[in-house]
Amino acid sequence: QKEVEQDPGPLSVPEGAIVSLNCTYSNSAFQYFMWYRQYSRKGPELLMYTYSSGNKEDGRFTAQVDKSSKYISLFIRDSQPSDSATYLCAMSAGSNYQLIWGAGTKLIIKP
Amino acid sequence: DAMVIQNPRYQVTQFGKPVTLSCSQTLNHNVMYWYQQKSSQAPKLLFHYYDKDFNNEADTPDNFQSRRPNTSFCFLDIRSPGLGDAAMYLCATSRGDQPQHFGDGTRLSIL
């Protein structure tokens, strides 16, 4: 079993829809949680960074961490075609030098 | 804008011919990382420098070496590239154990 599970998709939704992307993990020691967005032929771009449990909002993006269920989510409101990309979750226990990555979910927003 | 710059964006080399990829940063971050990313996979950490201290991942092939002559620059040397080394190589930086920021990568092809 992988430490971090993420559905690779693709996930295809119409423009304007609310998107929910998720990762589950098995290591209860994880405390730092990140979401990265990666466009084709580009490097990953940090979207959200959270510590421990709770919610964090930044514009149209909300990151949610539920440590009791070992489950993290990224919500995208009012999705746009420019949000089409691969979304990678990453997490770590004591420091961020070695991140444990999900496989990434490919998201397609249809105009 | 402060950023992580990788050169070249595309590199073609011959089987067994040494190749060097470069990374520079204007973020003044003290930690630099090299990742390998193959198609539809998560980035795989090869090694990282904490200041001048080199940290090699246990499963990084001996074929891969790195140099960090100063804070701003880091190089990835592949001594004898094999066909399996064709991938995107990503450089990232961080300030201590804060989240990592990535360059746009170098796509390496092996003929």
Coordinates of N, CA and C in Angstrom, one line a residue:
Chain A
Q1 N 0.8 -1.2 0.0 CA 0.0 0.0 0.0 C 0.9 1.3 0.0
K2 N 0.6 2.2 -0.9 CA 1.3 3.4 -0.9 C 1.0 4.3 0.3
E3 N 2.0 5.1 0.7 CA 1.7 6.0 1.8 C 0.7 7.0 1.5
V4 N 0.6 7.5 0.3 CA -0.3 8.5 -0.1 C -1.0 8.0 -1.4
E5 N -2.4 8.0 -1.3 CA -3.2 7.6 -2.4 C -3.9 8.7 -3.0
Q6 N -3.8 8.8 -4.4 CA -4.5 9.9 -5.1 C -5.0 9.4 -6.4
D7 N -6.3 9.6 -6.7 CA -6.9 9.1 -7.9 C -6.3 9.9 -9.1
P8 N -5.7 9.2 -10.1 CA -5.0 9.9 -11.2 C -6.0 10.5 -12.2
G9 N -7.3 10.2 -12.1 CA -8.2 10.8 -13.0 C -8.1 10.2 -14.5
P10 N -8.4 10.9 -15.5 CA -8.7 12.3 -15.5 C -10.1 12.6 -14.9
L11 N -10.2 13.8 -14.3 CA -11.5 14.3 -13.8 C -11.9 15.4 -14.7
S12 N -13.1 15.3 -15.3 CA -13.5 16.3 -16.3 C -14.8 16.9 -15.8
V13 N -14.8 18.2 -15.7 CA -16.0 18.9 -15.2 C -16.3 20.1 -16.0
P14 N -17.5 20.6 -16.0 CA -17.8 21.8 -16.8 C -17.4 23.1 -16.1
E15 N -17.1 24.1 -16.9 CA -16.6 25.4 -16.4 C -17.7 25.9 -15.4
G16 N -17.2 26.5 -14.3 CA -18.0 27.0 -13.3 C -18.4 26.0 -12.2
A17 N -18.1 24.8 -12.3 CA -18.4 23.8 -11.3 C -17.4 23.9 -10.1
I18 N -17.9 23.3 -9.0 CA -17.0 23.2 -7.9 C -16.2 21.8 -8.0
V19 N -14.9 21.9 -7.9 CA -14.1 20.7 -8.0 C -13.6 20.3 -6.7
S20 N -13.6 19.0 -6.4 CA -13.1 18.4 -5.2 C -12.0 17.4 -5.6
L21 N -10.8 17.7 -5.1 CA -9.7 16.8 -5.3 C -9.2 16.2 -3.9
N22 N -8.8 15.0 -3.9 CA -8.6 14.3 -2.6 C -7.4 13.5 -2.6
C23 N -6.8 13.3 -1.4 CA -5.8 12.4 -1.1 C -6.0 11.7 0.2
T24 N -5.7 10.4 0.3 CA -5.7 9.7 1.6 C -4.3 9.3 1.9
Y25 N -4.0 9.1 3.2 CA -2.7 8.7 3.6 C -2.7 7.8 4.8
S26 N -1.6 7.1 5.0 CA -1.6 6.1 6.0 C -0.8 6.4 7.2
N27 N 0.2 7.4 7.1 CA 1.1 7.7 8.2 C 0.5 8.8 9.0
S28 N 0.1 8.5 10.3 CA -0.5 9.4 11.2 C 0.5 10.5 11.6
A29 N 1.8 10.3 11.3 CA 2.8 11.3 11.7 C 2.8 12.5 10.8
F30 N 2.2 12.5 9.6 CA 2.2 13.6 8.7 C 1.5 14.8 9.4
Q31 N 2.2 16.0 9.3 CA 1.7 17.2 9.9 C 1.6 18.3 8.9
Y32 N 2.4 18.3 7.8 CA 2.5 19.3 6.8 C 1.9 18.8 5.5
F33 N 1.0 19.6 5.0 CA 0.2 19.2 3.8 C 0.2 20.3 2.7
M34 N 0.5 19.9 1.5 CA 0.7 20.8 0.4 C -0.1 20.4 -0.8
W35 N -0.6 21.3 -1.6 CA -1.1 21.1 -2.9 C -0.3 21.8 -3.9
Y36 N 0.1 21.1 -4.9 CA 0.8 21.8 -6.1 C 0.0 21.6 -7.3
R37 N 0.1 22.6 -8.2 CA -0.5 22.5 -9.5 C 0.6 22.4 -10.5
Q38 N 0.4 21.5 -11.5 CA 1.5 21.4 -12.5 C 0.8 21.4 -13.9
Y39 N 1.2 22.4 -14.7 CA 0.7 22.5 -16.1 C 1.7 21.6 -16.9
S40 N 1.2 21.2 -18.1 CA 2.0 20.4 -19.0 C 3.3 21.1 -19.3
R41 N 4.4 20.3 -19.1 CA 5.8 20.8 -19.5 C 6.2 22.0 -18.6
K42 N 5.7 22.0 -17.4 CA 6.1 23.1 -16.4 C 6.4 22.4 -15.1
G43 N 7.0 23.1 -14.2 CA 7.3 22.6 -12.9 C 6.1 22.7 -11.9
P44 N 6.0 22.0 -10.8 CA 4.9 22.1 -9.9 C 4.9 23.5 -9.3
E45 N 3.7 24.1 -9.0 CA 3.6 25.4 -8.5 C 2.8 25.2 -7.2
L46 N 3.4 25.7 -6.1 CA 2.7 25.6 -4.8 C 1.4 26.4 -4.7
L47 N 0.3 25.7 -4.4 CA -1.0 26.4 -4.3 C -1.4 26.6 -2.9
M48 N -1.3 25.6 -2.0 CA -1.7 25.7 -0.7 C -0.8 24.9 0.3
Y49 N -0.6 25.4 1.5 CA 0.3 24.8 2.5 C -0.5 24.9 3.8
T50 N -0.7 23.8 4.4 CA -1.4 23.8 5.7 C -0.6 22.9 6.7
Y51 N -0.7 23.3 8.0 CA -0.1 22.6 9.0 C -1.2 22.0 9.9
S52 N -1.2 20.7 10.2 CA -2.1 20.0 11.0 C -3.5 20.1 10.4
S53 N -4.5 20.0 11.2 CA -5.9 19.9 10.7 C -6.5 21.3 10.5
G54 N -7.6 21.3 9.8 CA -8.4 22.5 9.6 C -8.5 22.9 8.1
N55 N -9.0 24.1 7.9 CA -9.3 24.6 6.6 C -8.4 25.8 6.3
K56 N -8.1 26.0 5.1 CA -7.4 27.2 4.7 C -7.9 27.7 3.3
E57 N -8.2 28.9 3.2 CA -8.8 29.5 2.0 C -7.9 30.5 1.4
D58 N -7.8 30.5 0.0 CA -7.1 31.5 -0.7 C -7.8 31.7 -2.1
G59 N -8.6 32.7 -2.1 CA -9.3 33.0 -3.3 C -10.3 31.9 -3.6
R60 N -10.2 31.3 -4.8 CA -11.2 30.3 -5.2 C -10.8 28.9 -4.6
F61 N -9.7 28.8 -4.0 CA -9.1 27.5 -3.5 C -9.3 27.4 -2.0
T62 N -9.8 26.2 -1.6 CA -9.8 25.9 -0.1 C -9.2 24.5 0.1
A63 N -8.2 24.5 1.0 CA -7.6 23.2 1.4 C -8.2 22.8 2.8
Q64 N -8.4 21.5 2.9 CA -9.0 20.9 4.1 C -8.2 19.7 4.5
V65 N -7.9 19.7 5.8 CA -7.2 18.5 6.3 C -8.0 17.9 7.4
D66 N -8.3 16.6 7.3 CA -8.9 15.8 8.4 C -8.0 14.8 8.9
K67 N -7.2 15.0 9.9 CA -6.2 14.1 10.4 C -6.9 12.8 11.0
S68 N -8.1 13.0 11.5 CA -8.7 11.8 12.2 C -9.0 10.8 11.1
S69 N -9.4 11.2 9.9 CA -9.7 10.3 8.8 C -8.5 10.1 7.9
K70 N -7.4 10.8 8.1 CA -6.2 10.8 7.2 C -6.6 11.1 5.8
Y71 N -7.2 12.3 5.6 CA -7.8 12.6 4.3 C -7.6 14.1 4.1
I72 N -7.1 14.5 3.0 CA -7.0 15.9 2.7 C -7.8 16.2 1.3
S73 N -8.3 17.4 1.2 CA -9.0 17.8 0.1 C -8.6 19.2 -0.4
L74 N -8.8 19.4 -1.7 CA -8.6 20.7 -2.3 C -9.9 21.0 -3.1
F75 N -10.5 22.1 -2.7 CA -11.8 22.5 -3.4 C -11.4 23.7 -4.3
I76 N -12.0 23.7 -5.5 CA -11.8 24.8 -6.4 C -13.2 25.3 -6.8
R77 N -13.5 26.6 -6.4 CA -14.8 27.1 -6.8 C -14.8 27.9 -8.1
D78 N -15.9 27.9 -8.8 CA -16.0 28.7 -10.0 C -14.9 28.3 -11.0
S79 N -14.7 27.0 -11.2 CA -13.6 26.5 -12.0 C -13.5 27.1 -13.4
Q80 N -12.3 27.3 -13.9 CA -12.1 27.9 -15.1 C -11.3 27.0 -16.0
P81 N -11.3 27.1 -17.3 CA -10.5 26.3 -18.2 C -9.0 26.4 -17.9
S82 N -8.6 27.5 -17.4 CA -7.2 27.7 -17.0 C -6.8 26.9 -15.8
D83 N -7.8 26.3 -15.1 CA -7.5 25.4 -13.9 C -7.1 24.0 -14.4
S84 N -7.3 23.8 -15.7 CA -6.9 22.4 -16.2 C -5.4 22.2 -16.1
A85 N -5.1 21.2 -15.3 CA -3.7 20.9 -14.9 C -3.7 19.6 -14.1
T86 N -2.6 19.1 -13.7 CA -2.4 18.0 -12.8 C -2.2 18.6 -11.4
Y87 N -3.0 18.1 -10.4 CA -2.9 18.6 -9.1 C -2.2 17.5 -8.2
L88 N -1.1 17.8 -7.6 CA -0.4 16.9 -6.8 C -0.5 17.2 -5.3
C89 N -0.8 16.3 -4.5 CA -0.7 16.5 -3.0 C 0.6 16.0 -2.5
A90 N 1.1 16.6 -1.5 CA 2.4 16.2 -0.9 C 2.3 16.5 0.6
M91 N 3.0 15.7 1.3 CA 2.9 15.8 2.8 C 4.2 15.3 3.4
S92 N 4.4 15.7 4.7 CA 5.6 15.3 5.4 C 5.3 15.3 6.9
A93 N 6.3 14.6 7.6 CA 6.1 14.5 9.1 C 6.8 15.6 9.8
G94 N 8.1 15.5 10.0 CA 8.8 16.5 10.8 C 9.3 17.7 10.1
S95 N 9.6 17.5 8.8 CA 10.2 18.6 8.0 C 9.8 18.4 6.6
N96 N 10.1 19.4 5.8 CA 9.7 19.3 4.4 C 10.8 19.0 3.4
Y97 N 11.9 18.5 4.0 CA 13.0 18.1 3.1 C 12.7 16.9 2.2
Q98 N 11.9 16.0 2.8 CA 11.5 14.8 2.0 C 10.0 14.7 2.0
L99 N 9.4 15.1 0.9 CA 8.0 15.1 0.8 C 7.5 13.7 0.3
I100 N 6.4 13.3 0.7 CA 5.7 12.1 0.2 C 4.6 12.6 -0.7
W101 N 4.7 12.2 -2.0 CA 3.8 12.7 -3.0 C 2.7 11.8 -3.4
G102 N 1.5 12.3 -3.7 CA 0.5 11.5 -4.4 C 0.9 11.5 -5.9
A103 N 0.2 10.6 -6.6 CA 0.5 10.4 -8.0 C 0.0 11.6 -8.9
G104 N -0.9 12.4 -8.3 CA -1.4 13.5 -9.1 C -2.7 13.2 -9.8
T105 N -3.7 14.1 -9.8 CA -4.9 14.0 -10.5 C -5.0 15.0 -11.6
K106 N -5.2 14.4 -12.8 CA -5.4 15.3 -14.0 C -6.8 15.9 -14.0
L107 N -6.9 17.2 -14.0 CA -8.2 17.9 -14.0 C -8.4 18.6 -15.4
I108 N -9.6 18.4 -15.9 CA -9.9 19.0 -17.2 C -11.2 19.8 -17.0
I109 N -11.1 21.1 -17.2 CA -12.3 22.0 -17.1 C -12.8 22.3 -18.5
K110 N -14.0 21.8 -18.8 CA -14.6 22.0 -20.2 C -15.3 23.3 -20.3
P111 N -14.9 24.1 -21.3 CA -15.6 25.4 -21.5 C -17.1 25.3 -21.8
Chain B
D1 N 11.1 39.2 -10.9 CA 10.5 38.3 -10.0 C 11.6 37.3 -9.5
A2 N 11.6 37.0 -8.2 CA 12.5 36.0 -7.7 C 12.0 34.7 -8.2
M3 N 13.0 33.8 -8.6 CA 12.6 32.6 -9.2 C 13.7 31.5 -9.3
V4 N 13.2 30.3 -9.7 CA 14.1 29.2 -9.9 C 14.2 29.0 -11.4
I5 N 15.4 29.0 -11.9 CA 15.6 29.0 -13.4 C 16.4 27.8 -13.8
Q6 N 15.9 27.0 -14.7 CA 16.6 25.8 -15.1 C 17.0 25.9 -16.6
N7 N 18.2 25.6 -16.9 CA 18.7 25.6 -18.2 C 19.5 24.3 -18.6
P8 N 19.4 23.8 -19.8 CA 18.4 24.3 -20.8 C 17.0 23.7 -20.5
R9 N 16.0 24.1 -21.2 CA 14.6 23.6 -21.0 C 14.5 22.2 -21.6
Y10 N 15.2 22.0 -22.7 CA 15.3 20.7 -23.4 C 16.7 20.3 -23.6
Q11 N 17.1 19.1 -23.4 CA 18.4 18.6 -23.6 C 18.4 17.2 -24.2
V12 N 19.1 17.1 -25.3 CA 19.2 15.8 -25.9 C 20.7 15.3 -25.8
T13 N 20.9 14.1 -25.4 CA 22.2 13.6 -25.3 C 22.2 12.1 -25.9
Q14 N 23.4 11.6 -26.1 CA 23.5 10.3 -26.6 C 23.7 9.3 -25.4
F15 N 23.3 8.1 -25.7 CA 23.5 7.0 -24.7 C 24.9 7.0 -24.2
G16 N 25.1 7.1 -22.9 CA 26.5 7.0 -22.4 C 27.3 8.3 -22.4
K17 N 26.8 9.4 -23.0 CA 27.5 10.6 -23.1 C 27.1 11.5 -21.9
P18 N 28.1 11.9 -21.1 CA 27.8 12.7 -19.9 C 27.1 14.0 -20.2
V19 N 26.2 14.4 -19.3 CA 25.4 15.6 -19.5 C 25.3 16.3 -18.1
T20 N 25.2 17.6 -18.2 CA 25.0 18.5 -17.0 C 23.8 19.4 -17.2
L21 N 23.0 19.4 -16.2 CA 21.8 20.3 -16.1 C 22.1 21.3 -15.0
S22 N 21.6 22.5 -15.3 CA 21.9 23.6 -14.3 C 20.7 24.2 -13.7
C23 N 20.8 24.8 -12.6 CA 19.7 25.4 -11.8 C 20.3 26.6 -11.1
S24 N 19.6 27.8 -11.2 CA 20.0 28.9 -10.5 C 18.7 29.5 -9.8
Q25 N 19.0 30.2 -8.7 CA 17.8 30.8 -8.0 C 18.2 32.2 -7.5
T26 N 17.1 33.0 -7.5 CA 17.2 34.4 -7.0 C 16.5 34.6 -5.7
L27 N 16.0 33.4 -5.1 CA 15.2 33.5 -3.9 C 16.0 33.6 -2.6
N28 N 17.4 33.3 -2.8 CA 18.3 33.3 -1.7 C 17.9 32.2 -0.6
H29 N 17.4 31.1 -1.2 CA 17.0 30.0 -0.3 C 18.2 29.1 0.0
N30 N 18.3 28.6 1.2 CA 19.5 27.8 1.6 C 19.4 26.3 1.2
V31 N 18.3 25.8 0.8 CA 18.1 24.4 0.5 C 17.8 24.3 -1.0
M32 N 18.5 23.4 -1.7 CA 18.2 23.2 -3.1 C 18.1 21.7 -3.3
Y33 N 17.1 21.3 -4.2 CA 16.8 19.9 -4.4 C 16.8 19.6 -5.9
W34 N 17.1 18.3 -6.2 CA 16.9 17.8 -7.6 C 16.0 16.6 -7.5
Y35 N 15.0 16.7 -8.4 CA 14.0 15.6 -8.6 C 14.0 15.1 -10.0
Q36 N 13.6 13.9 -10.1 CA 13.4 13.2 -11.4 C 11.9 13.0 -11.5
Q37 N 11.3 13.4 -12.6 CA 9.8 13.1 -12.8 C 9.6 12.5 -14.2
K38 N 9.1 11.3 -14.2 CA 8.7 10.6 -15.4 C 7.2 10.8 -15.7
S39 N 6.8 10.5 -16.9 CA 5.5 10.9 -17.3 C 4.4 10.3 -16.4
S40 N 3.4 11.1 -16.0 CA 2.3 10.7 -15.2 C 2.7 10.2 -13.8
Q41 N 3.9 10.5 -13.4 CA 4.3 10.1 -12.0 C 4.7 11.3 -11.2
A42 N 4.7 11.1 -9.9 CA 5.1 12.1 -9.0 C 6.6 12.4 -9.1
P43 N 7.1 13.6 -8.7 CA 8.5 13.8 -8.6 C 9.2 12.9 -7.6
K44 N 10.4 12.4 -8.0 CA 11.2 11.5 -7.1 C 12.4 12.3 -6.7
L45 N 12.6 12.4 -5.4 CA 13.8 13.2 -4.9 C 15.1 12.4 -5.2
L46 N 16.0 13.1 -5.8 CA 17.3 12.4 -6.0 C 18.3 12.8 -4.9
F47 N 18.4 14.1 -4.6 CA 19.3 14.6 -3.5 C 18.9 16.0 -3.2
H48 N 19.4 16.5 -2.0 CA 19.3 17.9 -1.7 C 20.5 18.4 -1.0
Y49 N 20.7 19.7 -1.1 CA 21.7 20.4 -0.3 C 21.1 21.3 0.7
Y50 N 21.5 21.1 2.0 CA 21.1 22.0 3.0 C 22.4 22.9 3.2
D51 N 22.3 24.1 2.7 CA 23.5 24.9 2.7 C 24.6 24.2 1.8
K52 N 25.7 23.8 2.4 CA 26.7 23.1 1.6 C 26.7 21.6 1.9
D53 N 25.8 21.2 2.8 CA 25.7 19.8 3.2 C 24.9 19.0 2.2
F54 N 25.5 18.0 1.6 CA 24.9 17.2 0.5 C 24.2 16.0 1.2
N55 N 22.9 15.7 0.7 CA 22.1 14.6 1.2 C 21.6 13.8 0.0
N56 N 22.1 12.6 0.0 CA 21.8 11.7 -1.2 C 20.7 10.7 -0.7
E57 N 19.6 10.6 -1.6 CA 18.6 9.6 -1.3 C 19.2 8.2 -1.5
A58 N 18.8 7.2 -0.7 CA 19.4 5.9 -0.7 C 19.2 5.2 -2.0
D59 N 18.2 5.5 -2.8 CA 17.9 4.8 -4.0 C 18.3 5.6 -5.3
T60 N 19.1 6.7 -5.1 CA 19.6 7.5 -6.2 C 20.7 6.7 -6.8
P61 N 20.7 6.4 -8.1 CA 21.8 5.7 -8.8 C 23.1 6.5 -8.7
D62 N 24.2 5.7 -8.6 CA 25.5 6.3 -8.6 C 25.8 7.1 -9.8
N63 N 25.1 6.9 -10.9 CA 25.3 7.6 -12.1 C 25.0 9.1 -12.0
F64 N 24.3 9.4 -10.9 CA 23.8 10.8 -10.7 C 24.7 11.5 -9.7
Q65 N 25.2 12.6 -10.0 CA 26.0 13.4 -9.1 C 25.5 14.8 -9.1
S66 N 25.9 15.6 -8.0 CA 25.5 17.0 -8.0 C 26.6 17.9 -7.4
R67 N 26.6 19.1 -7.8 CA 27.5 20.1 -7.3 C 26.8 21.4 -7.0
R68 N 27.2 22.0 -5.9 CA 26.6 23.3 -5.5 C 27.8 24.3 -5.2
P69 N 28.2 25.0 -6.2 CA 29.4 25.8 -6.0 C 29.1 27.0 -5.2
N70 N 27.9 27.5 -5.1 CA 27.6 28.6 -4.3 C 26.1 28.6 -4.0
T71 N 25.6 29.5 -3.2 CA 24.2 29.5 -2.8 C 23.2 29.5 -3.9
S72 N 23.6 30.2 -5.0 CA 22.6 30.4 -6.1 C 22.6 29.3 -7.2
F73 N 23.6 28.5 -7.3 CA 23.7 27.6 -8.4 C 23.8 26.2 -7.9
C74 N 23.2 25.3 -8.7 CA 23.3 23.8 -8.4 C 23.3 23.1 -9.7
F75 N 24.1 22.0 -9.8 CA 24.2 21.3 -11.1 C 23.9 19.8 -10.8
L76 N 23.3 19.2 -11.8 CA 23.1 17.8 -11.8 C 23.9 17.2 -13.0
D77 N 24.8 16.3 -12.6 CA 25.6 15.6 -13.6 C 25.2 14.1 -13.7
I78 N 24.9 13.7 -15.0 CA 24.6 12.3 -15.2 C 25.8 11.8 -16.0
R79 N 26.5 10.9 -15.4 CA 27.8 10.5 -15.9 C 27.7 9.6 -17.2
S80 N 26.8 8.7 -17.2 CA 26.6 7.8 -18.3 C 25.2 7.5 -18.5
P81 N 24.5 8.4 -19.2 CA 23.0 8.3 -19.2 C 22.6 7.1 -20.0
G82 N 21.6 6.4 -19.4 CA 20.9 5.3 -20.1 C 19.6 5.7 -20.5
L83 N 18.9 4.8 -21.3 CA 17.6 5.1 -21.9 C 16.6 5.4 -20.7
G84 N 16.8 4.7 -19.6 CA 15.9 4.8 -18.5 C 16.0 6.2 -17.8
D85 N 17.0 7.0 -18.1 CA 17.2 8.2 -17.5 C 16.5 9.4 -18.2
A86 N 15.8 9.0 -19.3 CA 15.0 10.0 -20.0 C 13.9 10.4 -19.1
A87 N 13.8 11.7 -18.8 CA 12.8 12.2 -17.8 C 12.8 13.7 -17.8
M88 N 11.9 14.3 -17.0 CA 12.0 15.7 -16.7 C 12.7 15.8 -15.4
Y89 N 13.7 16.7 -15.3 CA 14.5 16.9 -14.1 C 14.1 18.3 -13.5
L90 N 13.7 18.3 -12.3 CA 13.2 19.5 -11.6 C 14.1 19.9 -10.5
C91 N 14.4 21.2 -10.5 CA 15.1 21.8 -9.4 C 14.1 22.5 -8.5
A92 N 14.3 22.4 -7.2 CA 13.5 23.2 -6.3 C 14.3 23.8 -5.2
T93 N 13.8 24.8 -4.6 CA 14.5 25.5 -3.5 C 13.5 25.7 -2.3
S94 N 14.1 25.9 -1.1 CA 13.3 26.2 0.0 C 14.2 27.0 1.0
R95 N 13.5 27.7 1.9 CA 14.2 28.4 3.0 C 14.0 27.4 4.2
G96 N 15.0 26.8 4.6 CA 14.9 25.8 5.7 C 13.9 24.7 5.3
D97 N 13.0 24.4 6.2 CA 12.0 23.4 5.9 C 10.6 24.0 5.5
Q98 N 10.7 25.2 5.0 CA 9.5 25.8 4.4 C 9.1 25.1 3.1
P99 N 7.9 25.3 2.5 CA 7.6 24.7 1.3 C 8.5 24.9 0.1
Q100 N 8.6 23.9 -0.8 CA 9.6 24.0 -1.9 C 9.0 24.7 -3.1
H101 N 9.9 25.4 -3.8 CA 9.5 26.2 -5.0 C 10.3 25.6 -6.1
F102 N 9.6 25.3 -7.2 CA 10.1 24.6 -8.3 C 10.4 25.5 -9.5
G103 N 11.5 25.0 -10.3 CA 11.7 25.6 -11.6 C 10.8 24.8 -12.6
D104 N 10.9 25.2 -13.9 CA 10.1 24.6 -14.9 C 10.7 23.3 -15.5
G105 N 11.9 22.9 -15.0 CA 12.4 21.6 -15.4 C 13.2 21.6 -16.7
T106 N 14.0 20.6 -16.8 CA 14.7 20.3 -18.0 C 14.3 18.9 -18.5
R107 N 13.8 18.9 -19.7 CA 13.3 17.6 -20.3 C 14.5 17.0 -21.0
L108 N 14.9 15.8 -20.5 CA 16.1 15.1 -21.0 C 15.7 14.0 -21.9
S109 N 16.2 14.0 -23.1 CA 16.0 12.9 -24.0 C 17.3 12.2 -24.3
I110 N 17.3 10.8 -24.4 CA 18.5 10.0 -24.7 C 18.4 9.3 -26.0
L111 N 19.3 9.6 -26.9 CA 19.3 8.9 -28.2 C 20.1 7.6 -28.2

